[in-house]
Coordinates of C-alpha atoms in Angstrom, one line a residue:
X1 CA -22.8 -46.1 -86.7
X2 CA -24.3 -43.3 -84.7
X3 CA -21.2 -42.8 -82.7
X4 CA -19.0 -42.9 -85.8
X5 CA -21.2 -40.2 -87.4
X6 CA -21.0 -38.0 -84.3
X7 CA -17.2 -38.3 -84.4
X8 CA -17.1 -37.3 -88.1
X9 CA -19.5 -34.4 -87.4
X10 CA -17.2 -33.2 -84.5
X11 CA -14.1 -33.5 -86.7
X12 CA -15.8 -31.4 -89.4
X13 CA -16.7 -28.7 -86.9
X14 CA -13.1 -28.6 -85.6
X15 CA -11.7 -28.5 -89.1
X16 CA -14.0 -25.6 -90.0
X17 CA -13.1 -23.9 -86.7
X18 CA -9.4 -23.7 -87.6
X19 CA -9.9 -22.4 -91.1
X20 CA -12.6 -19.9 -89.9
X21 CA -10.1 -18.5 -87.4
X22 CA -7.4 -18.3 -90.1
X23 CA -9.8 -16.5 -92.4
X24 CA -10.7 -14.1 -89.6
X25 CA -7.0 -13.0 -89.6
X26 CA -7.5 -11.5 -93.1
X27 CA -4.2 -12.9 -94.5
X28 CA -5.6 -12.7 -98.0
X29 CA -5.0 -9.0 -98.1
X30 CA -1.3 -9.7 -98.3
X31 CA -0.3 -9.1 -101.9
X32 CA 2.8 -11.3 -102.0
X33 CA 2.1 -15.0 -102.0
X34 CA 5.3 -15.9 -100.2
X35 CA 4.4 -13.8 -97.2
X36 CA 0.8 -14.8 -97.4
X37 CA 1.7 -18.5 -97.3
X38 CA 4.2 -18.1 -94.5
X39 CA 1.8 -16.2 -92.4
X40 CA -1.0 -18.8 -92.8
X41 CA 1.3 -21.7 -91.9
X42 CA 2.7 -19.8 -89.0
X43 CA -0.8 -19.2 -87.7
X44 CA -1.6 -23.0 -88.0
X45 CA 1.7 -23.8 -86.2
X46 CA 0.9 -21.5 -83.3
X47 CA -2.8 -22.4 -83.1
X48 CA -1.9 -26.1 -82.8
X49 CA 1.0 -25.3 -80.3
X50 CA 3.5 -27.0 -82.6
X51 CA 5.9 -24.0 -82.2
X52 CA 6.4 -25.2 -78.6
X53 CA 7.7 -28.6 -79.7
X54 CA 11.3 -28.6 -80.7
X55 CA 12.5 -30.7 -83.6
X56 CA 14.6 -32.9 -81.3
X57 CA 11.6 -33.6 -79.1
X58 CA 9.6 -34.5 -82.3
X59 CA 12.3 -36.9 -83.4
X60 CA 12.3 -38.4 -79.9
X61 CA 8.5 -38.9 -80.1
X62 CA 8.9 -40.7 -83.5
X63 CA 11.4 -43.1 -81.9
X64 CA 9.3 -43.7 -78.7
X65 CA 6.3 -44.6 -80.9
X66 CA 8.3 -47.0 -83.0
X67 CA 8.0 -45.0 -86.3
X68 CA 11.7 -45.5 -87.0
X69 CA 11.1 -49.2 -87.3
X70 CA 8.4 -48.8 -90.0
X71 CA 8.9 -48.4 -93.7
X72 CA 8.2 -44.9 -95.1
X73 CA 5.4 -46.2 -97.2
X74 CA 3.7 -48.0 -94.3
X75 CA 0.2 -46.7 -93.4
X76 CA -1.1 -45.9 -90.0
X77 CA -4.8 -45.3 -89.2
X78 CA -6.2 -42.2 -87.6
X79 CA -6.5 -43.7 -84.1
X80 CA -2.8 -44.5 -84.0
X81 CA -2.0 -41.0 -85.3
X82 CA -4.1 -39.6 -82.5
X83 CA -2.2 -41.7 -80.0
X84 CA 1.1 -40.4 -81.4
X85 CA -0.1 -36.8 -81.2
X86 CA -1.3 -37.4 -77.6
X87 CA 2.2 -38.5 -76.5
X88 CA 3.7 -35.5 -78.2
X89 CA 1.5 -33.0 -76.4
X90 CA 1.5 -34.7 -73.0
X91 CA 5.3 -34.8 -73.0
X92 CA 5.2 -31.1 -74.0
X93 CA 3.1 -30.3 -70.9
X94 CA 5.6 -32.1 -68.7
X95 CA 8.4 -29.8 -70.0
X96 CA 6.3 -26.6 -69.7
X97 CA 6.0 -24.8 -66.4
X98 CA 2.6 -25.1 -64.6
X99 CA 1.7 -21.5 -65.4
X100 CA 2.0 -22.1 -69.2
X101 CA 0.2 -25.4 -69.6
X102 CA -1.6 -25.9 -72.9
X103 CA -5.0 -27.4 -73.7
X104 CA -3.9 -30.9 -74.8
X105 CA -7.3 -32.1 -76.1
X106 CA -7.9 -29.0 -78.1
X107 CA -4.4 -29.1 -79.6
X108 CA -4.8 -32.8 -80.5
X109 CA -8.1 -32.2 -82.2
X110 CA -7.0 -29.2 -84.3
X111 CA -3.8 -30.8 -85.5
X112 CA -5.4 -34.2 -86.1
X113 CA -8.1 -32.7 -88.3
X114 CA -5.6 -30.5 -90.2
X115 CA -3.4 -33.4 -90.9
X116 CA -6.3 -35.6 -92.1
X117 CA -7.6 -32.8 -94.3
X118 CA -4.1 -32.2 -95.8
X119 CA -3.0 -35.8 -96.3
X120 CA -6.2 -37.8 -96.5
X121 CA -8.3 -35.9 -98.9
X122 CA -10.0 -39.1 -100.2
X123 CA -11.1 -40.1 -96.6
X124 CA -9.3 -43.4 -96.5
X125 CA -8.7 -42.9 -92.8
X126 CA -4.9 -43.6 -93.2
X127 CA -1.7 -41.7 -93.5
X128 CA 1.8 -42.9 -94.6
X129 CA 4.6 -42.7 -92.1
X130 CA 6.7 -40.5 -94.4
X131 CA 3.9 -37.9 -94.8
X132 CA 3.5 -37.7 -91.1
X133 CA 7.2 -37.3 -90.5
X134 CA 7.5 -34.7 -93.2
X135 CA 4.6 -32.6 -92.0
X136 CA 5.5 -32.7 -88.2
X137 CA 9.2 -32.1 -88.7
X138 CA 8.5 -29.2 -90.9
X139 CA 5.7 -27.5 -88.8
X140 CA 7.3 -28.0 -85.4
X141 CA 9.6 -25.5 -83.6
X142 CA 13.3 -25.4 -83.7
X143 CA 16.1 -24.3 -86.0
X144 CA 15.7 -24.7 -89.7
X145 CA 19.2 -26.3 -90.1
X146 CA 18.2 -29.0 -87.6
X147 CA 15.0 -29.7 -89.5
X148 CA 16.8 -29.9 -92.8
X149 CA 19.4 -32.3 -91.3
X150 CA 16.7 -34.6 -90.1
X151 CA 14.9 -34.5 -93.5
X152 CA 18.2 -35.3 -95.3
X153 CA 18.7 -38.3 -93.0
X154 CA 15.3 -39.6 -94.2
X155 CA 16.0 -39.1 -97.9
X156 CA 19.6 -40.2 -98.1
X157 CA 21.2 -43.6 -98.4
X158 CA 23.7 -45.3 -96.1
X159 CA 26.7 -43.5 -97.8
X160 CA 25.2 -40.1 -97.1
X161 CA 24.1 -39.3 -100.7
X162 CA 20.6 -37.9 -101.3
X163 CA 18.2 -40.2 -103.2
X164 CA 16.3 -38.1 -105.8
X165 CA 13.3 -40.3 -105.6
X166 CA 13.1 -39.8 -101.8
X167 CA 13.5 -36.0 -102.2
X168 CA 10.7 -36.0 -104.9
X169 CA 8.5 -37.8 -102.4
X170 CA 9.4 -35.3 -99.7
X171 CA 8.4 -32.4 -102.0
X172 CA 5.1 -34.1 -102.8
X173 CA 4.3 -34.3 -99.1
X174 CA 5.6 -31.0 -97.9
X175 CA 4.0 -29.0 -100.7
X176 CA 0.6 -30.2 -99.6
X177 CA 0.9 -27.7 -96.7
X178 CA 0.6 -24.6 -98.9
X179 CA -2.2 -26.3 -100.8
X180 CA -4.1 -26.9 -97.5
X181 CA -4.1 -23.2 -96.7
X182 CA -5.3 -22.4 -100.3
X183 CA -2.0 -21.4 -101.7
X184 CA -1.6 -24.4 -104.1
X185 CA -1.5 -22.3 -107.3
X186 CA 1.6 -20.5 -106.1
X187 CA 3.4 -23.4 -104.4
X188 CA 2.0 -26.6 -105.7
X189 CA 4.0 -29.7 -106.7
X190 CA 5.3 -30.1 -110.2
X191 CA 7.3 -32.9 -111.8
X192 CA 10.2 -30.4 -112.5
X193 CA 10.5 -29.3 -108.9
X194 CA 13.4 -31.7 -108.1
X195 CA 15.6 -30.7 -111.0
X196 CA 14.9 -27.0 -110.4
X197 CA 16.3 -27.5 -106.9
X198 CA 19.3 -29.8 -107.7
X199 CA 20.5 -29.9 -111.2
X200 CA 23.6 -31.9 -110.3
X201 CA 23.6 -35.6 -109.7
X202 CA 25.4 -36.2 -106.4
X203 CA 24.1 -34.3 -103.4
X204 CA 25.7 -34.5 -100.0
X205 CA 24.5 -33.0 -96.7
X206 CA 26.3 -29.6 -97.0
X207 CA 25.2 -29.1 -100.6
X208 CA 21.7 -29.9 -99.5
X209 CA 21.8 -27.3 -96.8
X210 CA 23.5 -24.7 -99.1
X211 CA 20.7 -24.9 -101.6
X212 CA 17.7 -24.9 -99.3
X213 CA 19.2 -22.2 -97.0
X214 CA 20.4 -20.0 -99.8
X215 CA 19.1 -16.5 -100.4
X216 CA 16.9 -16.9 -102.2
X217 CA 16.0 -20.6 -101.7
X218 CA 14.3 -22.7 -104.4
X219 CA 11.1 -21.1 -105.5
X220 CA 8.9 -24.0 -104.4
X221 CA 10.2 -23.9 -100.8
X222 CA 10.8 -20.1 -100.5
X223 CA 8.0 -19.9 -97.8
X224 CA 9.9 -22.3 -95.4
X225 CA 12.8 -20.1 -94.3
X226 CA 10.4 -17.1 -94.3
X227 CA 8.2 -18.9 -91.8
X228 CA 11.2 -19.2 -89.5
X229 CA 12.2 -15.6 -90.0
X230 CA 8.6 -14.6 -89.0
X231 CA 8.9 -16.5 -85.8
X232 CA 12.2 -14.8 -85.0
X233 CA 11.0 -11.2 -85.5
X234 CA 7.6 -11.4 -83.9
X235 CA 8.8 -9.5 -80.9
X236 CA 11.5 -7.3 -82.5
X237 CA 10.9 -3.6 -81.9
X238 CA 12.1 -0.8 -84.3
X239 CA 12.0 2.8 -82.9
X240 CA 11.3 4.2 -86.4
X241 CA 8.2 5.9 -87.8
X242 CA 6.5 4.3 -90.8
X243 CA 6.4 6.6 -93.8
X244 CA 2.9 5.6 -94.7
X245 CA 0.8 4.9 -91.6
X246 CA 2.9 7.2 -89.5
X247 CA 3.1 4.7 -86.7
X248 CA 5.9 5.8 -84.3
X249 CA 7.3 2.3 -83.9
X250 CA 7.3 -1.0 -85.7
X251 CA 7.1 -4.6 -84.6
X252 CA 8.3 -7.5 -86.8
X253 CA 10.0 -6.7 -90.1
X254 CA 11.1 -3.3 -91.3
X255 CA 11.5 -2.4 -95.0
X256 CA 13.7 0.3 -96.3
X257 CA 13.5 1.7 -99.8
X258 CA 16.8 1.5 -101.8
X259 CA 15.9 4.5 -103.9
X260 CA 13.9 6.9 -101.7
X261 CA 16.1 8.3 -99.0
X262 CA 14.8 7.7 -95.5
X263 CA 11.6 6.0 -96.7
X264 CA 10.7 3.0 -94.4
X265 CA 7.6 0.9 -94.1
X266 CA 6.3 -1.4 -91.4
X267 CA 5.5 -5.0 -92.4
X268 CA 1.7 -4.4 -92.5
X269 CA 2.0 -1.5 -95.0
X270 CA 4.6 -3.3 -97.1
X271 CA 2.6 -6.5 -97.3
X272 CA -0.5 -4.7 -98.4
X273 CA 1.3 -2.7 -101.0
X274 CA 0.8 0.8 -99.5
X275 CA 2.9 3.6 -100.9
X276 CA 2.9 7.4 -100.9
X277 CA 4.9 10.3 -102.1
X278 CA 7.6 9.6 -104.7
X279 CA 7.8 6.0 -103.5
X280 CA 6.5 3.2 -105.7
X281 CA 5.8 -0.5 -105.2
X282 CA 8.3 -1.1 -108.1
X283 CA 11.2 0.2 -106.0
X284 CA 13.5 -2.3 -104.5
X285 CA 13.0 -2.8 -100.7
X286 CA 15.5 -4.2 -98.2
X287 CA 14.1 -6.3 -95.3
X288 CA 15.5 -5.7 -91.8
X289 CA 14.9 -8.1 -89.0
X290 CA 16.6 -6.1 -86.3
X291 CA 17.3 -2.5 -85.3
X292 CA 20.8 -0.9 -85.0
X293 CA 21.4 2.6 -83.7
X294 CA 23.4 5.0 -85.9
X295 CA 26.4 4.6 -83.5
X296 CA 26.3 0.8 -83.9
X297 CA 26.1 1.1 -87.7
X298 CA 29.1 3.4 -87.7
X299 CA 31.2 1.1 -85.5
X300 CA 30.2 -1.9 -87.6
X301 CA 31.2 0.0 -90.8
X302 CA 34.5 0.9 -89.4
X303 CA 35.2 -2.6 -88.2
X304 CA 34.2 -4.0 -91.5
X305 CA 36.5 -1.6 -93.4
X306 CA 39.4 -2.6 -91.1
X307 CA 38.7 -6.3 -91.7
X308 CA 37.5 -7.0 -88.2
X309 CA 34.1 -8.3 -89.3
X310 CA 34.0 -11.4 -91.6
X311 CA 32.3 -10.8 -94.9
X312 CA 30.0 -13.4 -96.4
X313 CA 29.5 -15.7 -93.4
X314 CA 28.1 -19.2 -94.3
X315 CA 24.4 -19.7 -93.6
X316 CA 25.1 -22.9 -91.6
X317 CA 28.1 -24.7 -90.1
X318 CA 29.9 -27.2 -92.2
X319 CA 29.1 -30.8 -91.2
X320 CA 31.0 -34.0 -92.0
X321 CA 29.7 -35.6 -95.1
X322 CA 29.9 -39.2 -93.8
X323 CA 27.7 -40.4 -90.9
X324 CA 29.3 -41.7 -87.7
X325 CA 29.4 -45.3 -86.9
X326 CA 26.0 -46.8 -85.9
X327 CA 27.6 -48.1 -82.6
X328 CA 27.6 -44.5 -81.3
X329 CA 23.8 -44.6 -81.0
X330 CA 23.3 -48.1 -79.6
X331 CA 22.9 -46.8 -76.0
X332 CA 20.5 -43.9 -76.7
X333 CA 17.9 -45.3 -79.2
X334 CA 15.8 -48.3 -79.6
X335 CA 17.1 -51.3 -81.6
X336 CA 15.9 -51.1 -85.2
X337 CA 16.7 -52.5 -88.7
X338 CA 20.1 -51.5 -90.1
X339 CA 18.7 -49.4 -93.0
X340 CA 16.5 -47.2 -90.8
X341 CA 19.2 -47.0 -88.2
X342 CA 21.7 -45.7 -90.8
X343 CA 19.2 -43.0 -92.0
X344 CA 18.5 -41.8 -88.5
X345 CA 22.1 -41.6 -87.6
X346 CA 22.8 -39.1 -90.3
X347 CA 21.6 -36.5 -87.8
X348 CA 24.6 -37.3 -85.7
X349 CA 27.1 -36.4 -88.3
X350 CA 27.9 -33.1 -86.5
X351 CA 28.4 -34.7 -83.2
X352 CA 25.2 -33.2 -81.7
X353 CA 23.9 -35.3 -78.8
X354 CA 20.7 -37.2 -79.3
X355 CA 17.4 -35.7 -78.2
X356 CA 16.6 -38.4 -75.7
X357 CA 18.7 -36.4 -73.2
X358 CA 15.8 -33.9 -72.8
X359 CA 13.6 -36.6 -71.2
X360 CA 16.2 -37.4 -68.6
X361 CA 16.5 -33.7 -67.8
X362 CA 12.8 -32.9 -67.5
X363 CA 12.4 -31.1 -64.1
X364 CA 9.9 -32.0 -61.3
X365 CA 9.2 -35.4 -62.9
X366 CA 11.0 -37.7 -60.5
X367 CA 8.7 -40.7 -60.9
X368 CA 8.9 -40.4 -64.6
X369 CA 12.7 -40.2 -64.5
X370 CA 12.8 -43.4 -62.4
X371 CA 10.7 -45.3 -65.0
X372 CA 12.8 -44.0 -67.8
X373 CA 16.0 -45.0 -66.1
X374 CA 14.6 -48.5 -65.5
X375 CA 13.5 -48.7 -69.2
X376 CA 16.9 -47.6 -70.5
X377 CA 18.7 -50.0 -68.1
X378 CA 16.6 -52.9 -69.6
X379 CA 17.6 -51.7 -73.1
X380 CA 21.2 -51.6 -72.2
X381 CA 21.1 -55.1 -70.8
X382 CA 19.4 -56.4 -73.9
X383 CA 21.8 -54.5 -76.2
X384 CA 24.8 -55.7 -74.3
X385 CA 23.9 -59.3 -75.1
X386 CA 23.3 -58.5 -78.8
X387 CA 26.5 -56.6 -79.1
X388 CA 28.4 -59.5 -77.6
X389 CA 27.1 -61.8 -80.4
X390 CA 27.2 -59.4 -83.3
X391 CA 30.2 -57.1 -82.8
X392 CA 33.7 -58.3 -83.8
X393 CA 36.2 -59.0 -81.1
X394 CA 38.0 -55.7 -81.7
X395 CA 34.8 -53.8 -80.7
X396 CA 33.9 -56.0 -77.8
X397 CA 36.0 -54.2 -75.2
X398 CA 34.7 -50.8 -76.4
X399 CA 31.1 -51.8 -76.1
X400 CA 31.6 -53.3 -72.6
X401 CA 33.3 -50.1 -71.4
X402 CA 30.5 -48.0 -72.8
X403 CA 27.9 -50.2 -71.1
X404 CA 29.7 -49.9 -67.8
X405 CA 29.9 -46.1 -68.1
X406 CA 26.2 -46.0 -68.8
X407 CA 25.4 -48.1 -65.8
X408 CA 27.5 -45.9 -63.6
X409 CA 25.7 -42.8 -65.0
X410 CA 22.3 -44.4 -64.2
X411 CA 23.4 -45.2 -60.7
X412 CA 24.6 -41.6 -60.2
X413 CA 21.3 -40.2 -61.5
X414 CA 19.3 -42.4 -59.1
X415 CA 21.5 -41.3 -56.1
X416 CA 21.0 -37.7 -57.1
X417 CA 17.3 -38.1 -57.3
X418 CA 17.2 -39.6 -53.8
X419 CA 19.3 -36.8 -52.5
X420 CA 16.9 -34.2 -54.1
X421 CA 13.9 -35.9 -52.5
X422 CA 15.5 -35.9 -49.1
X423 CA 16.4 -32.3 -49.4
X424 CA 12.9 -31.4 -50.4
X425 CA 11.5 -33.2 -47.4
X426 CA 13.9 -31.5 -45.0
X427 CA 13.1 -28.0 -46.4
X428 CA 9.4 -28.8 -46.1
X429 CA 9.8 -29.7 -42.4
X430 CA 11.8 -26.5 -41.7
X431 CA 9.2 -24.4 -43.5
X432 CA 6.4 -25.9 -41.3
X433 CA 8.4 -25.3 -38.1
X434 CA 9.2 -21.7 -39.1
X435 CA 5.5 -21.0 -40.0
X436 CA 4.2 -21.7 -36.4
X437 CA 2.2 -18.9 -34.7
X438 CA 4.0 -16.3 -32.7
X439 CA 2.1 -16.8 -29.4
X440 CA 3.2 -20.4 -29.2
X441 CA 6.8 -19.4 -29.7
X442 CA 6.5 -16.8 -27.0
X443 CA 5.1 -19.3 -24.6
X444 CA 8.1 -21.6 -25.3
X445 CA 10.6 -18.8 -24.6
X446 CA 10.4 -17.3 -21.0
X447 CA 13.2 -14.9 -21.7
X448 CA 11.2 -13.2 -24.4
X449 CA 8.2 -12.8 -22.0
X450 CA 10.4 -11.2 -19.4
X451 CA 11.8 -8.7 -21.9
X452 CA 8.3 -7.8 -23.0
X453 CA 7.2 -7.1 -19.4
X454 CA 10.3 -4.9 -18.9
X455 CA 9.6 -3.0 -22.0
X456 CA 6.0 -2.4 -21.0
X457 CA 7.1 -1.2 -17.5
X458 CA 9.7 1.2 -19.0
X459 CA 7.1 2.6 -21.4
X460 CA 4.7 3.3 -18.5
X461 CA 7.5 5.0 -16.5
X462 CA 8.4 7.2 -19.4
X463 CA 4.8 8.2 -19.9
X464 CA 4.5 9.2 -16.2
X465 CA 7.7 11.3 -16.5
X466 CA 6.3 13.0 -19.6
X467 CA 3.1 13.9 -17.8
X468 CA 5.0 15.4 -14.8
X469 CA 7.3 17.5 -17.1
X470 CA 4.3 18.8 -19.0
X471 CA 2.6 19.9 -15.8
X472 CA 5.8 21.7 -14.7
X473 CA 6.0 23.4 -18.0
X474 CA 2.4 24.6 -17.7
X475 CA 3.1 26.1 -14.3
X476 CA 6.2 27.9 -15.5
X477 CA 4.3 29.4 -18.4
X478 CA 1.5 30.6 -16.1
X479 CA 4.1 32.4 -13.9
X480 CA 5.7 34.0 -16.9
X481 CA 2.3 35.2 -18.1
X482 CA 1.6 36.8 -14.7
X483 CA 5.0 38.6 -14.7
X484 CA 4.3 40.0 -18.2
X485 CA 0.9 41.4 -17.1
X486 CA 2.4 43.0 -14.0
X487 CA 5.0 44.7 -16.2
X488 CA 2.3 46.1 -18.5
X489 CA 0.2 47.4 -15.6
X490 CA 3.3 49.1 -14.1
X491 CA 4.0 50.8 -17.4
X492 CA 0.4 52.1 -17.5
X493 CA 0.7 53.6 -14.1
X494 CA 4.0 55.3 -15.0
X495 CA 2.3 56.8 -18.1
X496 CA -0.7 58.1 -16.1
X497 CA 1.5 59.7 -13.4
X498 CA 3.6 61.6 -16.1
X499 CA 0.4 63.3 -17.3
X500 CA -0.4 61.2 -20.4
X501 CA 2.7 61.5 -22.5
X502 CA 2.0 61.4 -26.2
X503 CA 4.8 59.0 -26.7
X504 CA 3.1 56.3 -24.7
X505 CA 2.3 53.1 -26.7
X506 CA -1.3 52.7 -27.7
X507 CA -1.1 49.0 -27.2
X508 CA -1.0 49.5 -23.4
X509 CA -4.6 50.2 -22.6
X510 CA -5.5 52.4 -19.7
X511 CA -8.6 50.4 -18.7
X512 CA -6.7 47.7 -16.9
X513 CA -5.8 48.8 -13.4
X514 CA -5.3 45.4 -11.9
X515 CA -3.1 42.6 -13.3
X516 CA -4.3 39.1 -14.0
X517 CA -4.0 36.8 -11.0
X518 CA -1.1 34.4 -11.0
X519 CA -2.1 30.7 -10.7
X520 CA -0.7 28.9 -7.7
X521 CA 1.8 26.2 -8.2
X522 CA -0.4 23.8 -6.3
X523 CA -2.6 21.8 -8.7
X524 CA -6.4 22.4 -8.5
X525 CA -6.4 25.8 -6.7
X526 CA -6.9 29.2 -8.5
X527 CA -6.8 32.0 -5.8
X528 CA -6.8 35.6 -6.6
X529 CA -4.2 38.1 -5.3
X530 CA -3.3 41.7 -5.4
X531 CA -0.2 42.8 -7.3
X532 CA 1.8 43.0 -4.1
X533 CA 0.7 39.5 -3.2
X534 CA 1.8 38.2 -6.6
X535 CA 5.2 39.8 -6.0
X536 CA 5.6 38.2 -2.6
X537 CA 7.2 35.1 -4.0
X538 CA 9.5 37.1 -6.4
X539 CA 13.0 38.3 -5.8
X540 CA 13.8 41.7 -4.2
X541 CA 15.0 43.4 -7.3
X542 CA 11.7 43.1 -9.1
X543 CA 9.7 44.1 -6.0
X544 CA 11.8 47.2 -5.6
X545 CA 11.4 48.1 -9.2
X546 CA 7.6 48.0 -9.0
X547 CA 7.3 49.4 -5.5
X548 CA 9.4 52.6 -6.0
X549 CA 8.0 53.3 -9.4
X550 CA 11.3 53.4 -11.2
X551 CA 10.6 52.8 -14.9
X552 CA 12.3 49.6 -15.9
X553 CA 12.0 47.9 -19.3
X554 CA 12.1 44.2 -18.4
X555 CA 10.7 42.9 -21.7
X556 CA 14.0 41.6 -23.0
X557 CA 14.7 39.8 -19.7
X558 CA 11.3 38.1 -19.9
X559 CA 12.0 37.0 -23.5
X560 CA 15.3 35.6 -22.4
X561 CA 13.5 33.7 -19.7
X562 CA 11.0 32.4 -22.2
X563 CA 13.8 31.1 -24.5
X564 CA 15.4 29.4 -21.5
X565 CA 12.2 27.6 -20.7
X566 CA 11.8 26.5 -24.3
X567 CA 15.4 25.2 -24.5
X568 CA 14.8 23.4 -21.2
X569 CA 11.7 21.7 -22.5
X570 CA 13.5 20.6 -25.7
X571 CA 16.2 18.9 -23.5
X572 CA 13.5 17.2 -21.5
X573 CA 11.8 15.7 -24.6
X574 CA 15.2 14.4 -25.8
X575 CA 15.8 12.9 -22.4
X576 CA 12.5 11.0 -22.6
X577 CA 13.8 9.0 -25.6
X578 CA 16.9 7.7 -23.8
X579 CA 17.0 4.2 -22.3
X580 CA 19.4 4.9 -19.3
X581 CA 18.3 5.8 -15.8
X582 CA 19.6 9.3 -15.6
X583 CA 16.3 10.8 -16.5
X584 CA 15.5 11.8 -12.9
X585 CA 18.6 13.9 -12.6
X586 CA 18.0 15.6 -15.9
X587 CA 14.4 16.4 -14.9
X588 CA 15.7 18.0 -11.7
X589 CA 18.3 20.0 -13.6
X590 CA 15.6 21.2 -16.0
X591 CA 13.4 22.4 -13.2
X592 CA 16.4 24.1 -11.5
X593 CA 17.1 25.7 -14.9
X594 CA 13.5 27.1 -15.0
X595 CA 13.9 28.5 -11.4
X596 CA 17.2 30.1 -12.4
X597 CA 15.4 31.7 -15.4
X598 CA 12.9 33.2 -12.9
X599 CA 15.6 34.3 -10.5
X600 CA 17.3 36.0 -13.4
X601 CA 14.2 38.0 -14.0
X602 CA 14.1 38.9 -10.4
X603 CA 17.7 40.1 -10.3
X604 CA 17.0 42.5 -13.2

């Protein structure tokens, strides 16, 4: 008793949690009851993660849990309902990627308590099969046309005609959803709801879809297609400014006034009844669920005027009125009574494949696939025996061929699974081998070690050549500096001998009577010499020019020599980056070029 009381207390807390979260969204400020109801039910759908479960997966869960073999008025207790919801959510997590897994226990608790609060208000602890099917097939994800086709299969007879009593029962159950979110006064059940939807007597599938998917739909179910439109426009972007809140963009629905030119509202302002300027809430507004640029609008209008765009497209495809033969489903669904089998097969009237295909195609679930294949193989074997006894002789060959094709398909799937496992194992081994450390690979490859040693030796050799060339360049620059100082000193002497000519340059100071000494080409020694000693190693032309006192302007020649040295050094640096062995000859040529530059100065 204590444990049962704790469970009830936990259920009440979870029930209050869902409604408290819904109340925090402040949906009651929406002035239109249709939008208010659709927003609340959409919130419950997303909070319970039902929007991730497609209607075909929901039908498959019904069949896997044996609900198609039970009468619609049969009752199931809460514990079995929890088991069914667990199978739905655990199968959902198998289909979802690992990065988008849901909290299964929380989703089960929220949905279980919402269903109990909606359909077991008197706390009997039981729900009918039909109420559970109606609720889950309405609140799950998927296309509305697929949902309505499944609902029609549950409320029609074997000839494909809707039974009004069944449709009345469906309205009783589905209209409990608005009541559960406190919108019962607007969309509660009444005894006249059936006749307001279908005044005629005979209703087939296409007529049923035409009525419920019309614009507008029946008043009692007007929130159902709106809930699907809300799901489709949640991420739609409109690059338009709202005329009331001045938001530069809109998300969701966009509403354009049919009387005020250029007046547009976002869904938040329209739902709350905001208006400004000449616009009034009484004006007719057009709802837009997408954005088209002016160019697209113009092209669409031109195409429409030329008859290229069809006008008045049907809201759904036209389906065959009669259901296909039940034998088409014997290899994809569980054996069940003829009546329920006929109702469920109404879904196949359009030729759409059964939802059991999604289980076989679930990725990264190889073990689960093998178990499913084995289970389906056992069903096929059992059904083959039943079909041999029950089917007439004209259909016997057809069923045997179908069973043979199914067995071949199963064998092909098993072979494919084994090939995939082998390929995964091979790729894993290759990845492990490729991810070994680099030193171990180098030890296993002597050629690589030899190449590394040669590269290191070549690098050291180039560094030594670079050092030698830098030293040669330094010595040449020292010699050039000495020649420049000698030239300046000789010009000063010529100026003093001419009696201090006023045209002498002020930059040539008279205080320097001796030139700076020239550094010897031998490394480490810095002897001092007189000007004549410095000219001892220079050509005869320069010596004669300084000895006899003939004024010579050698500045241009020295600059030419400096340019020659700079060009020579550029060529040397380029040569260092080459990988051939002609570097020694180039170095010799560069040095000879430097000597020739010096000799050129001497000749002048």
